[in-house]
Amino acid sequence: MWSWVAHRVTGVLIFFFLFVHVLDTALVRVSPEDYDKVVATYKTPIVALLEYGLVAAILFHALNGLRVIAVDFWSKGPRYQKQMFWTVMGVWIVLMAGAIYPVLGHAYRALFGS
């Protein structure tokens, strides 16, 4: 149940990110100065946390999507869906732990120095 909800929520969040991304990229043709200001705000530590959340949403959505495919197209999928869910969660946690430094390293250096 909760994996279904989380899959839908992450899908909607990713959609809204893509919508905003297209809008801010289109801003470069309208006003390059405003585009530079928007991009400058993306280098703040708060946005780095949002980027980490984006990585979390995309990674969960992708891994859970593979689980949903396995449940739908593998004859034994429904029987093993709970085990596959916990496998997805384990892989997601390991990958998110590995993404901490690459995604949040700049924010850490900006806040606390090198």
PDB file of N, CA and C in Angstrom:
ATOM      1  N   MET A   1       0.815  -1.191   0.000  1.00  0.00           N
ATOM      2  CA  MET A   1       0.000   0.000   0.000  1.00  0.00           C
ATOM      3  C   MET A   1       0.861   1.258   0.000  1.00  0.00           C
ATOM      4  N   TRP A   2       1.814   1.347   0.956  1.00  0.00           N
ATOM      5  CA  TRP A   2       2.621   2.554   1.047  1.00  0.00           C
ATOM      6  C   TRP A   2       3.584   2.686  -0.123  1.00  0.00           C
ATOM      7  N   SER A   3       4.026   1.561  -0.666  1.00  0.00           N
ATOM      8  CA  SER A   3       4.903   1.651  -1.842  1.00  0.00           C
ATOM      9  C   SER A   3       4.118   2.211  -3.025  1.00  0.00           C
ATOM     10  N   TRP A   4       2.837   1.877  -3.108  1.00  0.00           N
ATOM     11  CA  TRP A   4       1.988   2.416  -4.177  1.00  0.00           C
ATOM     12  C   TRP A   4       1.873   3.926  -4.028  1.00  0.00           C
ATOM     13  N   VAL A   5       1.629   4.391  -2.810  1.00  0.00           N
ATOM     14  CA  VAL A   5       1.504   5.827  -2.545  1.00  0.00           C
ATOM     15  C   VAL A   5       2.830   6.529  -2.834  1.00  0.00           C
ATOM     16  N   ALA A   6       3.924   5.978  -2.339  1.00  0.00           N
ATOM     17  CA  ALA A   6       5.237   6.597  -2.542  1.00  0.00           C
ATOM     18  C   ALA A   6       5.602   6.638  -4.026  1.00  0.00           C
ATOM     19  N   HIS A   7       5.216   5.616  -4.766  1.00  0.00           N
ATOM     20  CA  HIS A   7       5.501   5.596  -6.208  1.00  0.00           C
ATOM     21  C   HIS A   7       4.760   6.734  -6.912  1.00  0.00           C
ATOM     22  N   ARG A   8       3.518   6.945  -6.545  1.00  0.00           N
ATOM     23  CA  ARG A   8       2.728   8.027  -7.162  1.00  0.00           C
ATOM     24  C   ARG A   8       3.252   9.395  -6.745  1.00  0.00           C
ATOM     25  N   VAL A   9       3.564   9.557  -5.463  1.00  0.00           N
ATOM     26  CA  VAL A   9       4.061  10.842  -4.968  1.00  0.00           C
ATOM     27  C   VAL A   9       5.389  11.185  -5.627  1.00  0.00           C
ATOM     28  N   THR A  10       6.314  10.225  -5.705  1.00  0.00           N
ATOM     29  CA  THR A  10       7.602  10.513  -6.342  1.00  0.00           C
ATOM     30  C   THR A  10       7.420  10.813  -7.820  1.00  0.00           C
ATOM     31  N   GLY A  11       6.488  10.147  -8.471  1.00  0.00           N
ATOM     32  CA  GLY A  11       6.219  10.443  -9.880  1.00  0.00           C
ATOM     33  C   GLY A  11       5.728  11.866 -10.079  1.00  0.00           C
ATOM     34  N   VAL A  12       4.831  12.321  -9.220  1.00  0.00           N
ATOM     35  CA  VAL A  12       4.319  13.693  -9.314  1.00  0.00           C
ATOM     36  C   VAL A  12       5.425  14.698  -9.013  1.00  0.00           C
ATOM     37  N   LEU A  13       6.244  14.430  -8.004  1.00  0.00           N
ATOM     38  CA  LEU A  13       7.355  15.329  -7.677  1.00  0.00           C
ATOM     39  C   LEU A  13       8.349  15.437  -8.833  1.00  0.00           C
ATOM     40  N   ILE A  14       8.656  14.323  -9.449  1.00  0.00           N
ATOM     41  CA  ILE A  14       9.578  14.332 -10.589  1.00  0.00           C
ATOM     42  C   ILE A  14       8.963  15.113 -11.745  1.00  0.00           C
ATOM     43  N   PHE A  15       7.668  14.948 -11.969  1.00  0.00           N
ATOM     44  CA  PHE A  15       7.001  15.702 -13.027  1.00  0.00           C
ATOM     45  C   PHE A  15       7.108  17.206 -12.783  1.00  0.00           C
ATOM     46  N   PHE A  16       6.832  17.639 -11.549  1.00  0.00           N
ATOM     47  CA  PHE A  16       6.912  19.067 -11.250  1.00  0.00           C
ATOM     48  C   PHE A  16       8.344  19.592 -11.375  1.00  0.00           C
ATOM     49  N   PHE A  17       9.331  18.775 -10.974  1.00  0.00           N
ATOM     50  CA  PHE A  17      10.714  19.196 -11.167  1.00  0.00           C
ATOM     51  C   PHE A  17      10.999  19.411 -12.648  1.00  0.00           C
ATOM     52  N   LEU A  18      10.584  18.463 -13.487  1.00  0.00           N
ATOM     53  CA  LEU A  18      10.833  18.599 -14.917  1.00  0.00           C
ATOM     54  C   LEU A  18      10.133  19.821 -15.490  1.00  0.00           C
ATOM     55  N   PHE A  19       8.935  20.108 -15.018  1.00  0.00           N
ATOM     56  CA  PHE A  19       8.205  21.290 -15.476  1.00  0.00           C
ATOM     57  C   PHE A  19       8.970  22.565 -15.125  1.00  0.00           C
ATOM     58  N   VAL A  20       9.425  22.671 -13.866  1.00  0.00           N
ATOM     59  CA  VAL A  20      10.180  23.853 -13.445  1.00  0.00           C
ATOM     60  C   VAL A  20      11.506  23.934 -14.181  1.00  0.00           C
ATOM     61  N   HIS A  21      12.135  22.788 -14.401  1.00  0.00           N
ATOM     62  CA  HIS A  21      13.411  22.763 -15.111  1.00  0.00           C
ATOM     63  C   HIS A  21      13.258  23.282 -16.543  1.00  0.00           C
ATOM     64  N   VAL A  22      12.209  22.888 -17.217  1.00  0.00           N
ATOM     65  CA  VAL A  22      11.964  23.378 -18.570  1.00  0.00           C
ATOM     66  C   VAL A  22      11.717  24.883 -18.544  1.00  0.00           C
ATOM     67  N   LEU A  23      10.951  25.353 -17.565  1.00  0.00           N
ATOM     68  CA  LEU A  23      10.681  26.791 -17.468  1.00  0.00           C
ATOM     69  C   LEU A  23      11.946  27.594 -17.200  1.00  0.00           C
ATOM     70  N   ASP A  24      12.768  27.137 -16.255  1.00  0.00           N
ATOM     71  CA  ASP A  24      13.961  27.939 -15.963  1.00  0.00           C
ATOM     72  C   ASP A  24      14.993  27.853 -17.081  1.00  0.00           C
ATOM     73  N   THR A  25      15.025  26.760 -17.800  1.00  0.00           N
ATOM     74  CA  THR A  25      15.930  26.671 -18.948  1.00  0.00           C
ATOM     75  C   THR A  25      15.437  27.555 -20.089  1.00  0.00           C
ATOM     76  N   ALA A  26      14.136  27.660 -20.259  1.00  0.00           N
ATOM     77  CA  ALA A  26      13.588  28.529 -21.299  1.00  0.00           C
ATOM     78  C   ALA A  26      13.839  29.999 -20.988  1.00  0.00           C
ATOM     79  N   LEU A  27      14.077  30.316 -19.716  1.00  0.00           N
ATOM     80  CA  LEU A  27      14.327  31.694 -19.321  1.00  0.00           C
ATOM     81  C   LEU A  27      15.594  32.259 -19.972  1.00  0.00           C
ATOM     82  N   VAL A  28      16.527  31.385 -20.354  1.00  0.00           N
ATOM     83  CA  VAL A  28      17.774  31.857 -20.958  1.00  0.00           C
ATOM     84  C   VAL A  28      17.522  32.584 -22.275  1.00  0.00           C
ATOM     85  N   ARG A  29      16.476  32.216 -22.993  1.00  0.00           N
ATOM     86  CA  ARG A  29      16.169  32.875 -24.260  1.00  0.00           C
ATOM     87  C   ARG A  29      15.433  34.193 -24.056  1.00  0.00           C
ATOM     88  N   VAL A  30      14.720  34.301 -22.935  1.00  0.00           N
ATOM     89  CA  VAL A  30      13.949  35.514 -22.663  1.00  0.00           C
ATOM     90  C   VAL A  30      14.834  36.576 -22.019  1.00  0.00           C
ATOM     91  N   SER A  31      15.560  36.182 -20.986  1.00  0.00           N
ATOM     92  CA  SER A  31      16.394  37.137 -20.244  1.00  0.00           C
ATOM     93  C   SER A  31      17.612  36.408 -19.675  1.00  0.00           C
ATOM     94  N   PRO A  32      18.736  36.450 -20.356  1.00  0.00           N
ATOM     95  CA  PRO A  32      19.930  35.765 -19.857  1.00  0.00           C
ATOM     96  C   PRO A  32      20.372  36.240 -18.467  1.00  0.00           C
ATOM     97  N   GLU A  33      20.144  37.523 -18.146  1.00  0.00           N
ATOM     98  CA  GLU A  33      20.523  38.030 -16.827  1.00  0.00           C
ATOM     99  C   GLU A  33      19.685  37.376 -15.723  1.00  0.00           C
ATOM    100  N   ASP A  34      18.389  37.275 -15.962  1.00  0.00           N
ATOM    101  CA  ASP A  34      17.518  36.613 -14.988  1.00  0.00           C
ATOM    102  C   ASP A  34      17.849  35.128 -14.877  1.00  0.00           C
ATOM    103  N   TYR A  35      18.197  34.529 -15.990  1.00  0.00           N
ATOM    104  CA  TYR A  35      18.598  33.123 -15.962  1.00  0.00           C
ATOM    105  C   TYR A  35      19.831  32.946 -15.077  1.00  0.00           C
ATOM    106  N   ASP A  36      20.809  33.832 -15.214  1.00  0.00           N
ATOM    107  CA  ASP A  36      22.012  33.755 -14.388  1.00  0.00           C
ATOM    108  C   ASP A  36      21.678  33.909 -12.907  1.00  0.00           C
ATOM    109  N   LYS A  37      20.707  34.776 -12.578  1.00  0.00           N
ATOM    110  CA  LYS A  37      20.293  34.945 -11.182  1.00  0.00           C
ATOM    111  C   LYS A  37      19.643  33.664 -10.650  1.00  0.00           C
ATOM    112  N   VAL A  38      18.804  33.043 -11.468  1.00  0.00           N
ATOM    113  CA  VAL A  38      18.147  31.804 -11.050  1.00  0.00           C
ATOM    114  C   VAL A  38      19.174  30.708 -10.833  1.00  0.00           C
ATOM    115  N   VAL A  39      20.119  30.571 -11.750  1.00  0.00           N
ATOM    116  CA  VAL A  39      21.153  29.543 -11.618  1.00  0.00           C
ATOM    117  C   VAL A  39      22.023  29.804 -10.390  1.00  0.00           C
ATOM    118  N   ALA A  40      22.252  31.065 -10.067  1.00  0.00           N
ATOM    119  CA  ALA A  40      23.039  31.392  -8.874  1.00  0.00           C
ATOM    120  C   ALA A  40      22.334  30.909  -7.605  1.00  0.00           C
ATOM    121  N   THR A  41      21.013  30.970  -7.579  1.00  0.00           N
ATOM    122  CA  THR A  41      20.293  30.474  -6.394  1.00  0.00           C
ATOM    123  C   THR A  41      20.406  28.967  -6.262  1.00  0.00           C
ATOM    124  N   TYR A  42      20.693  28.268  -7.355  1.00  0.00           N
ATOM    125  CA  TYR A  42      20.818  26.815  -7.295  1.00  0.00           C
ATOM    126  C   TYR A  42      22.094  26.367  -6.591  1.00  0.00           C
ATOM    127  N   LYS A  43      22.999  27.281  -6.321  1.00  0.00           N
ATOM    128  CA  LYS A  43      24.264  26.923  -5.687  1.00  0.00           C
ATOM    129  C   LYS A  43      24.216  27.093  -4.172  1.00  0.00           C
ATOM    130  N   THR A  44      23.041  27.246  -3.609  1.00  0.00           N
ATOM    131  CA  THR A  44      22.894  27.410  -2.163  1.00  0.00           C
ATOM    132  C   THR A  44      22.744  26.049  -1.488  1.00  0.00           C
ATOM    133  N   PRO A  45      23.108  25.961  -0.200  1.00  0.00           N
ATOM    134  CA  PRO A  45      22.983  24.690   0.518  1.00  0.00           C
ATOM    135  C   PRO A  45      21.547  24.162   0.593  1.00  0.00           C
ATOM    136  N   ILE A  46      20.567  25.061   0.659  1.00  0.00           N
ATOM    137  CA  ILE A  46      19.170  24.609   0.724  1.00  0.00           C
ATOM    138  C   ILE A  46      18.790  23.882  -0.562  1.00  0.00           C
ATOM    139  N   VAL A  47      19.217  24.422  -1.681  1.00  0.00           N
ATOM    140  CA  VAL A  47      18.920  23.770  -2.959  1.00  0.00           C
ATOM    141  C   VAL A  47      19.667  22.447  -3.059  1.00  0.00           C
ATOM    142  N   ALA A  48      20.847  22.354  -2.456  1.00  0.00           N
ATOM    143  CA  ALA A  48      21.568  21.081  -2.440  1.00  0.00           C
ATOM    144  C   ALA A  48      20.750  20.012  -1.712  1.00  0.00           C
ATOM    145  N   LEU A  49      20.098  20.398  -0.620  1.00  0.00           N
ATOM    146  CA  LEU A  49      19.219  19.443   0.070  1.00  0.00           C
ATOM    147  C   LEU A  49      18.040  19.034  -0.810  1.00  0.00           C
ATOM    148  N   LEU A  50      17.493  19.994  -1.544  1.00  0.00           N
ATOM    149  CA  LEU A  50      16.404  19.677  -2.469  1.00  0.00           C
ATOM    150  C   LEU A  50      16.889  18.749  -3.583  1.00  0.00           C
ATOM    151  N   GLU A  51      18.127  18.951  -4.052  1.00  0.00           N
ATOM    152  CA  GLU A  51      18.688  18.064  -5.065  1.00  0.00           C
ATOM    153  C   GLU A  51      18.833  16.650  -4.515  1.00  0.00           C
ATOM    154  N   TYR A  52      19.245  16.541  -3.261  1.00  0.00           N
ATOM    155  CA  TYR A  52      19.351  15.223  -2.638  1.00  0.00           C
ATOM    156  C   TYR A  52      17.968  14.565  -2.567  1.00  0.00           C
ATOM    157  N   GLY A  53      16.957  15.359  -2.250  1.00  0.00           N
ATOM    158  CA  GLY A  53      15.585  14.841  -2.260  1.00  0.00           C
ATOM    159  C   GLY A  53      15.157  14.409  -3.655  1.00  0.00           C
ATOM    160  N   LEU A  54      15.589  15.162  -4.669  1.00  0.00           N
ATOM    161  CA  LEU A  54      15.278  14.779  -6.045  1.00  0.00           C
ATOM    162  C   LEU A  54      15.937  13.457  -6.401  1.00  0.00           C
ATOM    163  N   VAL A  55      17.197  13.296  -6.010  1.00  0.00           N
ATOM    164  CA  VAL A  55      17.888  12.021  -6.247  1.00  0.00           C
ATOM    165  C   VAL A  55      17.145  10.896  -5.545  1.00  0.00           C
ATOM    166  N   ALA A  56      16.711  11.140  -4.310  1.00  0.00           N
ATOM    167  CA  ALA A  56      15.967  10.125  -3.561  1.00  0.00           C
ATOM    168  C   ALA A  56      14.676   9.748  -4.279  1.00  0.00           C
ATOM    169  N   ALA A  57      13.949  10.750  -4.776  1.00  0.00           N
ATOM    170  CA  ALA A  57      12.678  10.480  -5.457  1.00  0.00           C
ATOM    171  C   ALA A  57      12.893   9.708  -6.752  1.00  0.00           C
ATOM    172  N   ILE A  58      13.869  10.133  -7.547  1.00  0.00           N
ATOM    173  CA  ILE A  58      14.118   9.454  -8.824  1.00  0.00           C
ATOM    174  C   ILE A  58      14.584   8.024  -8.593  1.00  0.00           C
ATOM    175  N   LEU A  59      15.491   7.846  -7.638  1.00  0.00           N
ATOM    176  CA  LEU A  59      16.018   6.511  -7.370  1.00  0.00           C
ATOM    177  C   LEU A  59      14.932   5.579  -6.849  1.00  0.00           C
ATOM    178  N   PHE A  60      14.114   6.054  -5.908  1.00  0.00           N
ATOM    179  CA  PHE A  60      13.031   5.205  -5.407  1.00  0.00           C
ATOM    180  C   PHE A  60      12.042   4.882  -6.519  1.00  0.00           C
ATOM    181  N   HIS A  61      11.676   5.882  -7.296  1.00  0.00           N
ATOM    182  CA  HIS A  61      10.697   5.678  -8.367  1.00  0.00           C
ATOM    183  C   HIS A  61      11.212   4.653  -9.382  1.00  0.00           C
ATOM    184  N   ALA A  62      12.488   4.744  -9.715  1.00  0.00           N
ATOM    185  CA  ALA A  62      13.064   3.803 -10.683  1.00  0.00           C
ATOM    186  C   ALA A  62      13.129   2.390 -10.122  1.00  0.00           C
ATOM    187  N   LEU A  63      13.634   2.246  -8.914  1.00  0.00           N
ATOM    188  CA  LEU A  63      13.762   0.910  -8.323  1.00  0.00           C
ATOM    189  C   LEU A  63      12.392   0.284  -8.061  1.00  0.00           C
ATOM    190  N   ASN A  64      11.465   1.070  -7.549  1.00  0.00           N
ATOM    191  CA  ASN A  64      10.126   0.540  -7.304  1.00  0.00           C
ATOM    192  C   ASN A  64       9.420   0.225  -8.624  1.00  0.00           C
ATOM    193  N   GLY A  65       9.700   1.006  -9.652  1.00  0.00           N
ATOM    194  CA  GLY A  65       9.140   0.714 -10.969  1.00  0.00           C
ATOM    195  C   GLY A  65       9.608  -0.637 -11.492  1.00  0.00           C
ATOM    196  N   LEU A  66      10.875  -0.949 -11.272  1.00  0.00           N
ATOM    197  CA  LEU A  66      11.380  -2.273 -11.664  1.00  0.00           C
ATOM    198  C   LEU A  66      10.679  -3.372 -10.866  1.00  0.00           C
ATOM    199  N   ARG A  67      10.423  -3.105  -9.594  1.00  0.00           N
ATOM    200  CA  ARG A  67       9.689  -4.075  -8.765  1.00  0.00           C
ATOM    201  C   ARG A  67       8.274  -4.272  -9.291  1.00  0.00           C
ATOM    202  N   VAL A  68       7.613  -3.182  -9.652  1.00  0.00           N
ATOM    203  CA  VAL A  68       6.250  -3.275 -10.198  1.00  0.00           C
ATOM    204  C   VAL A  68       6.253  -4.078 -11.492  1.00  0.00           C
ATOM    205  N   ILE A  69       7.241  -3.857 -12.335  1.00  0.00           N
ATOM    206  CA  ILE A  69       7.353  -4.632 -13.579  1.00  0.00           C
ATOM    207  C   ILE A  69       7.519  -6.111 -13.259  1.00  0.00           C
ATOM    208  N   ALA A  70       8.376  -6.416 -12.273  1.00  0.00           N
ATOM    209  CA  ALA A  70       8.587  -7.820 -11.896  1.00  0.00           C
ATOM    210  C   ALA A  70       7.306  -8.442 -11.354  1.00  0.00           C
ATOM    211  N   VAL A  71       6.562  -7.702 -10.551  1.00  0.00           N
ATOM    212  CA  VAL A  71       5.300  -8.229 -10.010  1.00  0.00           C
ATOM    213  C   VAL A  71       4.304  -8.479 -11.140  1.00  0.00           C
ATOM    214  N   ASP A  72       4.260  -7.583 -12.116  1.00  0.00           N
ATOM    215  CA  ASP A  72       3.282  -7.707 -13.196  1.00  0.00           C
ATOM    216  C   ASP A  72       3.629  -8.786 -14.215  1.00  0.00           C
ATOM    217  N   PHE A  73       4.911  -8.930 -14.534  1.00  0.00           N
ATOM    218  CA  PHE A  73       5.277  -9.800 -15.654  1.00  0.00           C
ATOM    219  C   PHE A  73       5.957 -11.103 -15.252  1.00  0.00           C
ATOM    220  N   TRP A  74       6.289 -11.295 -14.007  1.00  0.00           N
ATOM    221  CA  TRP A  74       6.889 -12.540 -13.545  1.00  0.00           C
ATOM    222  C   TRP A  74       5.791 -13.355 -12.878  1.00  0.00           C
ATOM    223  N   SER A  75       5.661 -14.593 -13.263  1.00  0.00           N
ATOM    224  CA  SER A  75       4.550 -15.412 -12.744  1.00  0.00           C
ATOM    225  C   SER A  75       4.600 -15.558 -11.225  1.00  0.00           C
ATOM    226  N   LYS A  76       5.793 -15.534 -10.634  1.00  0.00           N
ATOM    227  CA  LYS A  76       5.908 -15.644  -9.177  1.00  0.00           C
ATOM    228  C   LYS A  76       6.007 -14.274  -8.506  1.00  0.00           C
ATOM    229  N   GLY A  77       5.872 -13.208  -9.276  1.00  0.00           N
ATOM    230  CA  GLY A  77       6.012 -11.856  -8.755  1.00  0.00           C
ATOM    231  C   GLY A  77       5.088 -11.515  -7.601  1.00  0.00           C
ATOM    232  N   PRO A  78       3.793 -11.794  -7.736  1.00  0.00           N
ATOM    233  CA  PRO A  78       2.893 -11.461  -6.618  1.00  0.00           C
ATOM    234  C   PRO A  78       3.250 -12.187  -5.319  1.00  0.00           C
ATOM    235  N   ARG A  79       3.777 -13.384  -5.457  1.00  0.00           N
ATOM    236  CA  ARG A  79       4.135 -14.150  -4.263  1.00  0.00           C
ATOM    237  C   ARG A  79       5.322 -13.526  -3.526  1.00  0.00           C
ATOM    238  N   TYR A  80       6.231 -12.919  -4.279  1.00  0.00           N
ATOM    239  CA  TYR A  80       7.461 -12.373  -3.695  1.00  0.00           C
ATOM    240  C   TYR A  80       7.480 -10.847  -3.637  1.00  0.00           C
ATOM    241  N   GLN A  81       6.319 -10.211  -3.764  1.00  0.00           N
ATOM    242  CA  GLN A  81       6.335  -8.752  -3.818  1.00  0.00           C
ATOM    243  C   GLN A  81       6.837  -8.105  -2.532  1.00  0.00           C
ATOM    244  N   LYS A  82       6.533  -8.672  -1.379  1.00  0.00           N
ATOM    245  CA  LYS A  82       6.996  -8.087  -0.121  1.00  0.00           C
ATOM    246  C   LYS A  82       8.515  -8.194  -0.005  1.00  0.00           C
ATOM    247  N   GLN A  83       9.075  -9.342  -0.369  1.00  0.00           N
ATOM    248  CA  GLN A  83      10.529  -9.501  -0.323  1.00  0.00           C
ATOM    249  C   GLN A  83      11.203  -8.559  -1.328  1.00  0.00           C
ATOM    250  N   MET A  84      10.585  -8.399  -2.499  1.00  0.00           N
ATOM    251  CA  MET A  84      11.150  -7.489  -3.496  1.00  0.00           C
ATOM    252  C   MET A  84      11.078  -6.044  -3.003  1.00  0.00           C
ATOM    253  N   PHE A  85      10.015  -5.700  -2.294  1.00  0.00           N
ATOM    254  CA  PHE A  85       9.921  -4.345  -1.759  1.00  0.00           C
ATOM    255  C   PHE A  85      11.048  -4.070  -0.776  1.00  0.00           C
ATOM    256  N   TRP A  86      11.304  -5.006   0.128  1.00  0.00           N
ATOM    257  CA  TRP A  86      12.362  -4.783   1.112  1.00  0.00           C
ATOM    258  C   TRP A  86      13.742  -4.813   0.457  1.00  0.00           C
ATOM    259  N   THR A  87      13.880  -5.559  -0.623  1.00  0.00           N
ATOM    260  CA  THR A  87      15.130  -5.524  -1.390  1.00  0.00           C
ATOM    261  C   THR A  87      15.309  -4.151  -2.026  1.00  0.00           C
ATOM    262  N   VAL A  88      14.237  -3.620  -2.614  1.00  0.00           N
ATOM    263  CA  VAL A  88      14.278  -2.275  -3.199  1.00  0.00           C
ATOM    264  C   VAL A  88      14.659  -1.260  -2.126  1.00  0.00           C
ATOM    265  N   MET A  89      14.067  -1.344  -0.959  1.00  0.00           N
ATOM    266  CA  MET A  89      14.373  -0.393   0.106  1.00  0.00           C
ATOM    267  C   MET A  89      15.830  -0.510   0.548  1.00  0.00           C
ATOM    268  N   GLY A  90      16.342  -1.734   0.642  1.00  0.00           N
ATOM    269  CA  GLY A  90      17.739  -1.919   1.021  1.00  0.00           C
ATOM    270  C   GLY A  90      18.693  -1.336  -0.004  1.00  0.00           C
ATOM    271  N   VAL A  91      18.442  -1.613  -1.275  1.00  0.00           N
ATOM    272  CA  VAL A  91      19.283  -1.058  -2.345  1.00  0.00           C
ATOM    273  C   VAL A  91      19.175   0.455  -2.359  1.00  0.00           C
ATOM    274  N   TRP A  92      17.965   0.982  -2.174  1.00  0.00           N
ATOM    275  CA  TRP A  92      17.749   2.436  -2.161  1.00  0.00           C
ATOM    276  C   TRP A  92      18.537   3.097  -1.024  1.00  0.00           C
ATOM    277  N   ILE A  93      18.510   2.517   0.156  1.00  0.00           N
ATOM    278  CA  ILE A  93      19.237   3.084   1.300  1.00  0.00           C
ATOM    279  C   ILE A  93      20.738   3.075   1.045  1.00  0.00           C
ATOM    280  N   VAL A  94      21.252   1.976   0.510  1.00  0.00           N
ATOM    281  CA  VAL A  94      22.689   1.891   0.219  1.00  0.00           C
ATOM    282  C   VAL A  94      23.089   2.934  -0.825  1.00  0.00           C
ATOM    283  N   LEU A  95      22.302   3.064  -1.886  1.00  0.00           N
ATOM    284  CA  LEU A  95      22.623   4.034  -2.932  1.00  0.00           C
ATOM    285  C   LEU A  95      22.473   5.470  -2.439  1.00  0.00           C
ATOM    286  N   MET A  96      21.486   5.729  -1.596  1.00  0.00           N
ATOM    287  CA  MET A  96      21.318   7.076  -1.049  1.00  0.00           C
ATOM    288  C   MET A  96      22.466   7.424  -0.104  1.00  0.00           C
ATOM    289  N   ALA A  97      22.949   6.452   0.649  1.00  0.00           N
ATOM    290  CA  ALA A  97      24.112   6.704   1.506  1.00  0.00           C
ATOM    291  C   ALA A  97      25.331   7.033   0.642  1.00  0.00           C
ATOM    292  N   GLY A  98      25.467   6.347  -0.477  1.00  0.00           N
ATOM    293  CA  GLY A  98      26.566   6.627  -1.388  1.00  0.00           C
ATOM    294  C   GLY A  98      26.433   7.957  -2.101  1.00  0.00           C
ATOM    295  N   ALA A  99      25.244   8.511  -2.174  1.00  0.00           N
ATOM    296  CA  ALA A  99      25.019   9.785  -2.867  1.00  0.00           C
ATOM    297  C   ALA A  99      25.185  10.991  -1.952  1.00  0.00           C
ATOM    298  N   ILE A 100      25.385  10.758  -0.668  1.00  0.00           N
ATOM    299  CA  ILE A 100      25.468  11.892   0.265  1.00  0.00           C
ATOM    300  C   ILE A 100      26.617  12.822  -0.104  1.00  0.00           C
ATOM    301  N   TYR A 101      27.824  12.300  -0.233  1.00  0.00           N
ATOM    302  CA  TYR A 101      28.957  13.182  -0.496  1.00  0.00           C
ATOM    303  C   TYR A 101      28.904  13.810  -1.885  1.00  0.00           C
ATOM    304  N   PRO A 102      28.639  13.041  -2.949  1.00  0.00           N
ATOM    305  CA  PRO A 102      28.606  13.696  -4.265  1.00  0.00           C
ATOM    306  C   PRO A 102      27.545  14.794  -4.380  1.00  0.00           C
ATOM    307  N   VAL A 103      26.417  14.615  -3.739  1.00  0.00           N
ATOM    308  CA  VAL A 103      25.333  15.598  -3.881  1.00  0.00           C
ATOM    309  C   VAL A 103      25.448  16.712  -2.850  1.00  0.00           C
ATOM    310  N   LEU A 104      25.788  16.373  -1.621  1.00  0.00           N
ATOM    311  CA  LEU A 104      25.799  17.365  -0.548  1.00  0.00           C
ATOM    312  C   LEU A 104      27.194  17.877  -0.195  1.00  0.00           C
ATOM    313  N   GLY A 105      28.222  17.388  -0.857  1.00  0.00           N
ATOM    314  CA  GLY A 105      29.586  17.810  -0.547  1.00  0.00           C
ATOM    315  C   GLY A 105      29.802  19.294  -0.742  1.00  0.00           C
ATOM    316  N   HIS A 106      29.270  19.850  -1.817  1.00  0.00           N
ATOM    317  CA  HIS A 106      29.417  21.287  -2.077  1.00  0.00           C
ATOM    318  C   HIS A 106      28.734  22.113  -0.989  1.00  0.00           C
ATOM    319  N   ALA A 107      27.555  21.686  -0.578  1.00  0.00           N
ATOM    320  CA  ALA A 107      26.836  22.419   0.475  1.00  0.00           C
ATOM    321  C   ALA A 107      27.610  22.351   1.789  1.00  0.00           C
ATOM    322  N   TYR A 108      28.190  21.221   2.094  1.00  0.00           N
ATOM    323  CA  TYR A 108      28.973  21.076   3.314  1.00  0.00           C
ATOM    324  C   TYR A 108      30.186  22.008   3.294  1.00  0.00           C
ATOM    325  N   ARG A 109      30.878  22.047   2.140  1.00  0.00           N
ATOM    326  CA  ARG A 109      32.045  22.918   2.030  1.00  0.00           C
ATOM    327  C   ARG A 109      31.641  24.393   2.083  1.00  0.00           C
ATOM    328  N   ALA A 110      30.480  24.727   1.526  1.00  0.00           N
ATOM    329  CA  ALA A 110      30.009  26.110   1.556  1.00  0.00           C
ATOM    330  C   ALA A 110      29.661  26.548   2.993  1.00  0.00           C
ATOM    331  N   LEU A 111      29.112  25.640   3.771  1.00  0.00           N
ATOM    332  CA  LEU A 111      28.716  25.970   5.132  1.00  0.00           C
ATOM    333  C   LEU A 111      29.873  25.919   6.124  1.00  0.00           C
ATOM    334  N   PHE A 112      30.745  24.906   5.985  1.00  0.00           N
ATOM    335  CA  PHE A 112      31.764  24.659   6.999  1.00  0.00           C
ATOM    336  C   PHE A 112      33.196  24.846   6.509  1.00  0.00           C
ATOM    337  N   GLY A 113      33.374  25.211   5.264  1.00  0.00           N
ATOM    338  CA  GLY A 113      34.714  25.382   4.729  1.00  0.00           C
ATOM    339  C   GLY A 113      35.298  24.065   4.234  1.00  0.00           C
ATOM    340  N   SER A 114      36.453  24.149   3.646  1.00  0.00           N
ATOM    341  CA  SER A 114      37.061  22.942   3.044  1.00  0.00           C
ATOM    342  C   SER A 114      37.476  21.963   4.082  1.00  0.00           C
TER     343      SER A 114
END
